Coordinates of C-alpha atoms in Angstrom, one line a residue:
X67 CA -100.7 3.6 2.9
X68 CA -97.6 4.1 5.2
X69 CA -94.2 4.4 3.5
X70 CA -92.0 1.8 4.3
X71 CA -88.6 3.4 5.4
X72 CA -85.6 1.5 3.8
X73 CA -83.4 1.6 6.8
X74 CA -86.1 -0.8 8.8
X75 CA -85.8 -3.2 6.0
X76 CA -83.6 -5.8 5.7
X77 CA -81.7 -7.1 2.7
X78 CA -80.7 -10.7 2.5
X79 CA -78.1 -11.3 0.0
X80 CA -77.7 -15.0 -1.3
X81 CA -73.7 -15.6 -1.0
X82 CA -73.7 -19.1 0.0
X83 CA -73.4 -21.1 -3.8
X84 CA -70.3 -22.7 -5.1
X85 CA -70.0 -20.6 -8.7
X86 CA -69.2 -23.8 -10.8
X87 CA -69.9 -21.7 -14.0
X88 CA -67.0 -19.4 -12.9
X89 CA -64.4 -21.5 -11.6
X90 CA -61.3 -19.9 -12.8
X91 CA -62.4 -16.9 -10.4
X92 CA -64.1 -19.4 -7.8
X93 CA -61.7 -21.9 -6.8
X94 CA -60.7 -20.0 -3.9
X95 CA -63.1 -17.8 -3.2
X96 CA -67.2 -17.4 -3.2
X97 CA -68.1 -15.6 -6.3
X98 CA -69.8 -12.8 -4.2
X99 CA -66.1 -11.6 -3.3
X100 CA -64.9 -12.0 -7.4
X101 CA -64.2 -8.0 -8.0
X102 CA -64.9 -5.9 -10.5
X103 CA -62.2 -3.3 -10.2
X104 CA -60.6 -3.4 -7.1
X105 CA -63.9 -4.1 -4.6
X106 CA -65.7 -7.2 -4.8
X107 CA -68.9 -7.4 -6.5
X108 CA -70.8 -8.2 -3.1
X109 CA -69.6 -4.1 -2.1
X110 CA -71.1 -3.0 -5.6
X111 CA -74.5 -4.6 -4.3
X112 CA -74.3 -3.1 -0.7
X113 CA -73.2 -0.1 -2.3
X114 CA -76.1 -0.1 -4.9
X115 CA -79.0 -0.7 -1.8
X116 CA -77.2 1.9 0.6
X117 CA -77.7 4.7 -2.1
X118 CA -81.1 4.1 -1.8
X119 CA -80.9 4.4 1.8
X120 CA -80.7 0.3 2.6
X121 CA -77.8 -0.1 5.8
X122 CA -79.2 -3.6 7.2
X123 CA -77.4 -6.2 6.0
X124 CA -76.7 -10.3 6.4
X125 CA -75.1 -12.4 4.2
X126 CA -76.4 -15.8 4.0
X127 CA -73.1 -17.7 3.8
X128 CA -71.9 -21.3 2.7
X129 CA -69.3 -21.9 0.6
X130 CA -65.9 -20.5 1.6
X131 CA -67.6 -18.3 4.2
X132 CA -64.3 -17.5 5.9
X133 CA -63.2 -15.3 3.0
X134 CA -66.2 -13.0 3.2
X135 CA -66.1 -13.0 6.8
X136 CA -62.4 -11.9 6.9
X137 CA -63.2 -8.9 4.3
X138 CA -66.0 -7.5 6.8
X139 CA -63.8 -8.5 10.5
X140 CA -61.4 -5.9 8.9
X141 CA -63.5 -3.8 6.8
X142 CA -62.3 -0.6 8.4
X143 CA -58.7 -1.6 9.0
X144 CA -58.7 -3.1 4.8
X145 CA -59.5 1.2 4.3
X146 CA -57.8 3.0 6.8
X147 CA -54.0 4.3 8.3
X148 CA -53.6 2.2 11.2
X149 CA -51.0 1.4 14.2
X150 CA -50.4 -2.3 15.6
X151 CA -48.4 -2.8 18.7
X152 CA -47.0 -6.2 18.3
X153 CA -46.5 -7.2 21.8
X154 CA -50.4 -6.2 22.7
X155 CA -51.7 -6.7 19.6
X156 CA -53.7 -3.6 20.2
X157 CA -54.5 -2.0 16.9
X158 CA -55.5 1.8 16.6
X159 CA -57.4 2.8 13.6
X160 CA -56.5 6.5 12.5
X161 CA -59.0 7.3 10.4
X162 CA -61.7 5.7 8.6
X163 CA -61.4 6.3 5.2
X164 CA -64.8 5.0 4.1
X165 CA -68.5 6.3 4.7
X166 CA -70.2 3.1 4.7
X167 CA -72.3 3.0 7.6
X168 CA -74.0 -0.3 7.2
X169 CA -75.0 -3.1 9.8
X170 CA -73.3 -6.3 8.3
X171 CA -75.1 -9.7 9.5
X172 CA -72.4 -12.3 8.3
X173 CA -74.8 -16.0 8.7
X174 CA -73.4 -19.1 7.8
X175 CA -76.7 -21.2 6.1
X176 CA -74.7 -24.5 5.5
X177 CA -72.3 -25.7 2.8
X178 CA -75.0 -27.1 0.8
X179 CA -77.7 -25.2 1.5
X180 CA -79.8 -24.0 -2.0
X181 CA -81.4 -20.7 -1.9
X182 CA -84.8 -20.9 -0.5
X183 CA -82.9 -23.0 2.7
X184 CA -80.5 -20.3 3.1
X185 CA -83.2 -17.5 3.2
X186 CA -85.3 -19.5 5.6
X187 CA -82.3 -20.5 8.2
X188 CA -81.5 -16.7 8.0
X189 CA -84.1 -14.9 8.2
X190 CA -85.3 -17.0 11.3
X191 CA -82.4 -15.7 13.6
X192 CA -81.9 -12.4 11.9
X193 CA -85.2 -10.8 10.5
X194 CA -86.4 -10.2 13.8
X195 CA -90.0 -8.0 13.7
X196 CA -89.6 -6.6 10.3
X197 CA -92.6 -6.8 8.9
X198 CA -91.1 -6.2 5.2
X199 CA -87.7 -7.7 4.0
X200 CA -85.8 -8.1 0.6
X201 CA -83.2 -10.9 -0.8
X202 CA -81.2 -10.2 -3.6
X203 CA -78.5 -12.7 -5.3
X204 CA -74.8 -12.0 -4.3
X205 CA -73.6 -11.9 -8.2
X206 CA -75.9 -8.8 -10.2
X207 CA -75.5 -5.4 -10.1
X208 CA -78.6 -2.9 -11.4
X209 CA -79.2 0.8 -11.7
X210 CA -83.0 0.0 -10.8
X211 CA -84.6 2.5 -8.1
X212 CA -84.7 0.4 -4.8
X213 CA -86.4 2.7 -3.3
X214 CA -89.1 3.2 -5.8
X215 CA -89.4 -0.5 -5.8
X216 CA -90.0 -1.2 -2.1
X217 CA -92.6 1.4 -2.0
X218 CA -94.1 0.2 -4.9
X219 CA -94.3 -3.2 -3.3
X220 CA -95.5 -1.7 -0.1
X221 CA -98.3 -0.4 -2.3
X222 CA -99.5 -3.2 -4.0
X223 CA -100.6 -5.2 -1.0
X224 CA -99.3 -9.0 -2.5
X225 CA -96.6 -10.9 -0.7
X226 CA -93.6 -10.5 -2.6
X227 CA -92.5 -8.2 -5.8
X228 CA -89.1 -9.1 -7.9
X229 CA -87.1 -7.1 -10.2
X230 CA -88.4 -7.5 -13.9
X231 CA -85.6 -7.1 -16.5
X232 CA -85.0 -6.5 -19.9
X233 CA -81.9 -7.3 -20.7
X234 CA -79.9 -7.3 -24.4
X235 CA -79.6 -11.2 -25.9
X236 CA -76.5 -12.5 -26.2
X237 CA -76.4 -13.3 -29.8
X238 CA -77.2 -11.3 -32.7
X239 CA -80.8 -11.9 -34.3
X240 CA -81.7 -12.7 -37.6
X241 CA -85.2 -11.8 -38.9
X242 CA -85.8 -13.1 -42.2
X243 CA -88.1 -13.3 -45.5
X244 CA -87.6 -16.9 -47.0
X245 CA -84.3 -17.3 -47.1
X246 CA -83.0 -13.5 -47.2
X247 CA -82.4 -11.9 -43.9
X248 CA -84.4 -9.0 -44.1
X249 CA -83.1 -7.3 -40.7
X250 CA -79.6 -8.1 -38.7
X251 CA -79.5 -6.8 -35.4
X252 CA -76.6 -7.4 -33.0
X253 CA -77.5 -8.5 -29.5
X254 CA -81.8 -6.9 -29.3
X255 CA -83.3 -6.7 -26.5
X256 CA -86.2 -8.8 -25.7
X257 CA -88.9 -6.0 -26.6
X258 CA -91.6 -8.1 -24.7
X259 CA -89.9 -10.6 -22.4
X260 CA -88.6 -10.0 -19.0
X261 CA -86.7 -12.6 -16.7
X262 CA -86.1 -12.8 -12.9
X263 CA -83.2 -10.2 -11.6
X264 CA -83.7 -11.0 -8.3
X265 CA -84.1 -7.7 -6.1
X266 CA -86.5 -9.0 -4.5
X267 CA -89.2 -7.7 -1.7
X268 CA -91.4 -10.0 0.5
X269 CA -93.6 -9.3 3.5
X270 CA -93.1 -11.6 6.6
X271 CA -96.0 -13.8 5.7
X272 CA -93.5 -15.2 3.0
X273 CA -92.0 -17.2 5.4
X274 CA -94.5 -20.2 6.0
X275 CA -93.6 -20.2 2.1
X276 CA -89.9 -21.4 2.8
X277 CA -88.9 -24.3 4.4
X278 CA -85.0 -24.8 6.1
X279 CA -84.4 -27.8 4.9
X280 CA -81.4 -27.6 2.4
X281 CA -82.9 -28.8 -0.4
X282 CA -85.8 -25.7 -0.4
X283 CA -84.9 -23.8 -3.5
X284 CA -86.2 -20.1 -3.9
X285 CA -86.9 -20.1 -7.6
X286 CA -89.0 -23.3 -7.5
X287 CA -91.9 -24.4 -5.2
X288 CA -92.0 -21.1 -3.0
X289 CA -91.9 -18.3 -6.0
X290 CA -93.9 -20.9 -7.9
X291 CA -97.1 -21.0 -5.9
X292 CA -96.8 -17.1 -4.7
X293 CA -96.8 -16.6 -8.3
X294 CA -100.1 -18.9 -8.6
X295 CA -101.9 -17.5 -6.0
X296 CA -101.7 -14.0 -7.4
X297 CA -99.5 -12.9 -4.8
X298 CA -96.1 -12.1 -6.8
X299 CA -95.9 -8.3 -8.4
X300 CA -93.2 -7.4 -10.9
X301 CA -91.5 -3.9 -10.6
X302 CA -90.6 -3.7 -14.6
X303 CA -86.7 -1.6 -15.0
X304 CA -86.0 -1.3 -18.6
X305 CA -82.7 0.1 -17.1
X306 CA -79.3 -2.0 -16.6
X307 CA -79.0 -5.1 -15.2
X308 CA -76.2 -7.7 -15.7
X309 CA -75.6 -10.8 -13.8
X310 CA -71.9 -11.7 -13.3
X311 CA -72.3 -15.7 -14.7
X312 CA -69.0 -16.4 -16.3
X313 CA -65.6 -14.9 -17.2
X314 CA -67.4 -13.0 -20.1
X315 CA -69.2 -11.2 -18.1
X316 CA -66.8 -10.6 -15.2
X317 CA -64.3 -9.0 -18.0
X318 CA -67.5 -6.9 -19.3
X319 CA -68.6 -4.7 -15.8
X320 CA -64.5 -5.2 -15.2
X321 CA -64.5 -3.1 -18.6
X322 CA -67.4 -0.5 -17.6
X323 CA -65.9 0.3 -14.3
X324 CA -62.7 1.0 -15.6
X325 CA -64.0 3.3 -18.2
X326 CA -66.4 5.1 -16.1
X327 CA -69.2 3.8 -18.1
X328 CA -70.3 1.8 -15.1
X329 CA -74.3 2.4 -14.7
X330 CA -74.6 0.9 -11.1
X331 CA -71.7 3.1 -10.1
X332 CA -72.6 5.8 -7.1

């Protein structure tokens, strides 16, 4: 079996949607660019895939896709000393104070566009002859091994593969005997029940799957029937995973980076 090389794979990350659960951070900007500590949580992701030796990027945009394209048009400027001479406008960068060496794809997928839609209109411009390519959502950060993933889906010969997760409840559980509680437990982890965290890895024959029409949503008929055909693998990661939904949870991986308790953090 031939090891598939994460810099020949692209990652497609799902930035388009309009964050309606966190408005007070989304009003004027896509939740993709809501930051956790001073970078926004889009650069965690990137950051997360690059460790693993990811560099190929595009950004299926839609709402407010001006304010993600402005962070990457000055990227290098946004981290850098630089010179502008006013009557040229000539700017000369001094030095780059960053070691990101990634290759950015910033595609606008439509306003309205749901998720299946965006990944179809994108991937038919920018996936070019990769046979292998992974899509990821553009609001959860993980500590899973990438790498390790992609070759385990390389191995496994289905379609696609997602990132299984096993993440704490949010409310405390109450196991009980009659009416005594015979065990509290604050927040458990589901000890046999793993949900979608995205992460995902599909070979090109996924395509014919999709469909560009706005209204073709990843999560339903296109996971759906891969999953029904037998052709959908779950890489399990009992590790962390946390998807930034609300304020709550903004303020929680706003917390862990600013303690250094951050588990994503490279």
């Amino acid at each position: 079996m031939t090891r598939l090389v994460p810099q020949d794979v692209p990652v497609f990350v799902l930035c388009g949607g309009f964050g309606t659960r966190l408005k007070e951070e989304t009003e004027f900007r896509p939740k993709p660019m809501v930051p956790i500590g001073e970078r926004p949580i889009l650069w965690h992701i990137l950051r997360s895939y690059a460790s693993h030796g990811f560099r190929r990027f595009v950004l299926c945009l839609g709402y407010k896709a001006e304010v993600i394209k402005d962070y990457f048009l000055n990227y290098s400027a946004m981290n850098s000393d630089f010179t502008v001479e006013l009557a040229s406008d000539n700017v000369t960068v001094h030095s780059v104070d960053h070691e990101d060496d990634w290759e950015v794809t910033l595609a606008y997928t439509g306003e309205k566009t749901m998720t299946g839609g965006r990944v179809a209109r994108a991937a038919a411009r920018y996936l070019g002859d990769a046979e292998h390519f992974a899509v990821t959502y553009g609001d959860g950060v993980t500590d899973a091994d990438l790498k390790a993933e992609l070759q385990f889906h390389g191995e496994h010969g289905k379609i696609g593969t997602v990132l299984g997760v096993n993440p704490p409840s949010r409310f405390g559980e109450l196991k009980t005997d009659g009416n005594v509680v015979a065990e509290f437990e604050e927040k458990p982890e589901f000890e046999e029940s793993w949900i979608n965290g995205g992460y995902y890895f599909f070979r090109r024959a996924f395509l014919p799957v999709l469909d560009a029409d706005e209204s073709c949503i990843l999560e339903r008929a296109p996971l759906r029937n891969l999953a029904q055909e037998g052709q959908l693998a779950v890489f399990r990661h009992p590790g962390f995973w946390h998807c930034m939904d609300t304020q709550r949870d903004r303020d929680t991986l706003t917390a862990m980076w600013r303690d250094g308790t951050a588990p994503w953090k490279v």
